[in-house]
Amino acid sequence: MTIDALLALCLFAFVTSITPGPSNLMLLASGASFGLWRTLPQVAGITLGFTALLLAVGLGLGAALAAWPALHIGLQAAGAAYLLYLAWRIGRSRSLGGDGEARPLTLWQSAAFQWVNPKAWAVAATTMAVHASPQAPVASVLLICAAFAVVNLPSILAWAGCGQALRRVLADPARLKWFNLAMAALLAATLWPMLV
């Protein structure tokens, strides 16, 4: 991969990592509700899970899903159901730091979520289609995964940090309620492209 191609890949990774999507909205809500420190496992899980998804798509999982459309539809349905469940959890949260049973997603929960996250699948498929090299498929896939991991981690950490910065404003229960309801609605709205 040339330096120009690597820079283009890193720019693409930055834009797709920093823009709103299900994971980033969950990080914003988690940073606001639980603080940055308690949200760090969720941040790490997103980077780990997405990198694993990217690797799997690059090594042929995308082709397998294209060959078996029912598997793809099942994955989409599971993803939509889990996303709606997470939106419901966020929408009913009413206190900073959790309300007894509320807690941020764990590293493994957020890693697994990437496998049913519609934006993650779209980004992974697009990335491999555009940036993987047919002349060096394995090496290019590994380089793409490494570049994404390096760019993704600080990009999504910024979302959790923004949530942390909102904690003082959201100390008012009424503001927190409306913030969480807005985050839940936005998270559910990320399903719209998949439904259309």
Coordinates of C-alpha atoms in Angstrom, one line a residue:
M1 CA 0.0 0.0 0.0
T2 CA 1.4 3.4 -1.0
I3 CA 1.7 6.3 1.5
D4 CA -1.1 8.1 -0.4
A5 CA -3.4 5.0 -0.2
L6 CA -2.6 4.6 3.6
L7 CA -3.4 8.3 4.2
A8 CA -6.7 7.9 2.4
L9 CA -7.5 4.8 4.4
C10 CA -6.7 6.6 7.7
L11 CA -8.9 9.6 6.7
F12 CA -11.7 7.2 5.8
A13 CA -11.2 5.4 9.1
F14 CA -11.3 8.7 11.0
V15 CA -14.5 9.9 9.2
T16 CA -16.3 6.7 9.8
S17 CA -15.1 6.4 13.4
I18 CA -15.9 9.9 14.5
T19 CA -19.3 10.3 12.8
P20 CA -22.5 9.4 14.7
G21 CA -23.6 5.9 14.7
P22 CA -25.0 3.3 17.2
S23 CA -21.7 2.8 19.1
N24 CA -20.8 6.5 19.3
L25 CA -24.3 7.4 20.6
M26 CA -24.0 4.6 23.2
L27 CA -20.6 5.9 24.3
L28 CA -22.0 9.5 24.6
A29 CA -24.8 8.2 26.8
S30 CA -22.5 6.0 28.8
G31 CA -19.9 8.7 29.4
A32 CA -22.7 11.0 30.6
S33 CA -24.3 8.4 32.8
F34 CA -21.3 6.5 34.2
G35 CA -18.3 8.7 33.5
L36 CA -15.3 8.2 31.3
W37 CA -13.4 5.7 33.6
R38 CA -16.4 3.3 33.8
T39 CA -17.0 3.6 30.0
L40 CA -13.4 2.7 29.0
P41 CA -14.1 -1.1 28.7
Q42 CA -16.9 -0.3 26.4
V43 CA -14.6 1.9 24.3
A44 CA -12.0 -0.9 24.1
G45 CA -14.7 -3.4 23.3
I46 CA -15.9 -1.4 20.3
T47 CA -12.4 -1.1 18.9
L48 CA -11.7 -4.8 19.5
G49 CA -15.0 -6.0 18.1
F50 CA -14.9 -3.8 15.0
T51 CA -11.3 -4.8 14.2
A52 CA -12.3 -8.5 14.5
L53 CA -15.4 -7.8 12.2
L54 CA -13.2 -6.0 9.7
L55 CA -10.7 -8.9 9.7
A56 CA -13.5 -11.5 9.2
V57 CA -15.1 -9.5 6.4
G58 CA -11.7 -9.0 4.8
L59 CA -10.9 -12.8 5.0
G60 CA -14.2 -13.8 3.4
L61 CA -17.2 -13.5 5.8
G62 CA -18.7 -10.8 3.6
A63 CA -18.7 -13.2 0.6
A64 CA -20.3 -16.0 2.8
L65 CA -23.1 -13.7 3.8
A66 CA -23.7 -12.7 0.2
A67 CA -23.9 -16.4 -0.7
W68 CA -26.5 -17.1 2.2
P69 CA -28.9 -14.2 2.3
A70 CA -31.0 -15.8 5.0
L71 CA -28.0 -15.7 7.4
H72 CA -27.6 -12.0 6.5
I73 CA -31.3 -11.3 7.2
G74 CA -31.1 -13.2 10.5
L75 CA -28.0 -11.1 11.6
Q76 CA -29.8 -7.9 10.7
A77 CA -32.9 -8.9 12.7
A78 CA -30.8 -9.8 15.7
G79 CA -28.9 -6.5 15.4
A80 CA -32.1 -4.5 15.2
A81 CA -33.6 -6.2 18.2
Y82 CA -30.4 -5.7 20.3
L83 CA -30.1 -2.1 19.2
L84 CA -33.7 -1.5 20.3
Y85 CA -33.1 -3.2 23.6
L86 CA -30.1 -0.9 24.2
A87 CA -32.1 2.2 23.2
W88 CA -34.7 1.1 25.7
R89 CA -32.1 0.7 28.5
I90 CA -30.7 4.2 27.7
G91 CA -34.1 5.8 27.5
R92 CA -35.2 4.5 30.9
S93 CA -32.0 5.5 32.8
R94 CA -32.8 8.3 35.2
S95 CA -29.7 8.8 37.3
L96 CA -26.0 9.5 36.8
G97 CA -23.9 6.5 37.8
G98 CA -26.6 4.0 37.2
D99 CA -29.8 3.3 39.1
G100 CA -29.0 0.0 40.8
E101 CA -29.1 -2.4 37.8
A102 CA -27.9 0.1 35.2
R103 CA -24.3 -0.2 34.1
P104 CA -22.2 0.5 31.0
L105 CA -21.7 -2.3 28.5
T106 CA -18.8 -4.6 29.3
L107 CA -15.8 -5.0 26.9
W108 CA -17.3 -8.3 25.6
Q109 CA -20.8 -6.9 25.2
S110 CA -19.6 -3.9 23.2
A111 CA -17.3 -6.1 21.1
A112 CA -20.2 -8.5 20.3
F113 CA -22.4 -5.6 19.5
Q114 CA -20.2 -4.7 16.6
W115 CA -21.2 -7.9 14.9
V116 CA -24.9 -6.8 14.8
N117 CA -24.2 -3.0 14.4
P118 CA -25.5 -2.0 10.9
K119 CA -23.0 0.9 10.6
A120 CA -20.1 -1.4 11.5
W121 CA -21.1 -3.9 8.7
A122 CA -21.5 -1.1 6.1
V123 CA -18.1 0.4 7.0
A124 CA -16.4 -3.0 7.1
A125 CA -17.8 -4.1 3.7
T126 CA -17.0 -0.7 2.1
T127 CA -13.5 -0.6 3.5
M128 CA -12.6 -4.0 2.2
A129 CA -14.1 -3.3 -1.2
V130 CA -12.2 0.0 -1.6
H131 CA -8.9 -0.6 0.2
A132 CA -8.0 -4.3 0.2
S133 CA -5.5 -5.3 -2.5
P134 CA -6.2 -8.3 -4.7
Q135 CA -2.4 -8.6 -5.2
A136 CA -1.7 -9.0 -1.4
P137 CA -5.0 -9.8 0.1
V138 CA -3.9 -11.0 3.6
A139 CA -1.2 -8.3 4.1
S140 CA -3.6 -5.5 3.0
V141 CA -6.4 -6.8 5.2
L142 CA -4.0 -6.9 8.2
L143 CA -2.8 -3.4 7.4
I144 CA -6.3 -2.1 7.1
C145 CA -7.3 -3.6 10.5
A146 CA -4.2 -2.1 12.2
A147 CA -4.9 1.3 10.7
F148 CA -8.6 1.2 11.7
A149 CA -7.7 0.1 15.3
V150 CA -5.2 3.0 15.7
V151 CA -7.6 5.6 14.3
N152 CA -10.8 4.2 15.8
L153 CA -9.7 4.1 19.5
P154 CA -9.1 7.9 20.0
S155 CA -12.0 8.8 17.8
I156 CA -14.6 6.9 19.8
L157 CA -12.9 7.8 23.0
A158 CA -13.8 11.4 22.2
W159 CA -17.5 10.5 22.3
A160 CA -17.2 9.0 25.7
G161 CA -15.2 12.1 26.8
C162 CA -18.0 14.4 25.5
G163 CA -20.5 12.4 27.5
Q164 CA -18.2 12.9 30.6
A165 CA -18.1 16.6 29.9
L166 CA -22.0 16.7 29.9
R167 CA -22.2 15.2 33.4
R168 CA -22.4 18.6 35.2
V169 CA -25.2 19.8 32.9
L170 CA -27.0 16.5 33.3
A171 CA -26.9 16.5 37.1
D172 CA -30.4 18.0 36.8
P173 CA -32.8 14.9 36.7
A174 CA -35.1 16.6 34.2
R175 CA -32.2 17.3 31.8
L176 CA -30.8 13.8 32.2
K177 CA -34.2 12.3 31.4
W178 CA -34.6 14.3 28.2
F179 CA -30.9 13.6 27.2
N180 CA -31.4 9.9 27.7
L181 CA -34.7 9.9 25.8
A182 CA -33.0 11.8 22.9
M183 CA -30.1 9.4 22.9
A184 CA -32.5 6.4 22.9
A185 CA -34.5 7.9 20.0
L186 CA -31.3 8.7 18.0
L187 CA -30.0 5.2 18.6
A188 CA -33.2 3.6 17.4
A189 CA -33.2 6.0 14.4
T190 CA -29.8 4.5 13.3
L191 CA -31.9 1.5 12.1
W192 CA -33.6 3.6 9.5
P193 CA -31.1 2.9 6.6
M194 CA -31.4 -0.8 7.3
L195 CA -35.2 -0.7 7.2
V196 CA -35.5 1.3 4.0

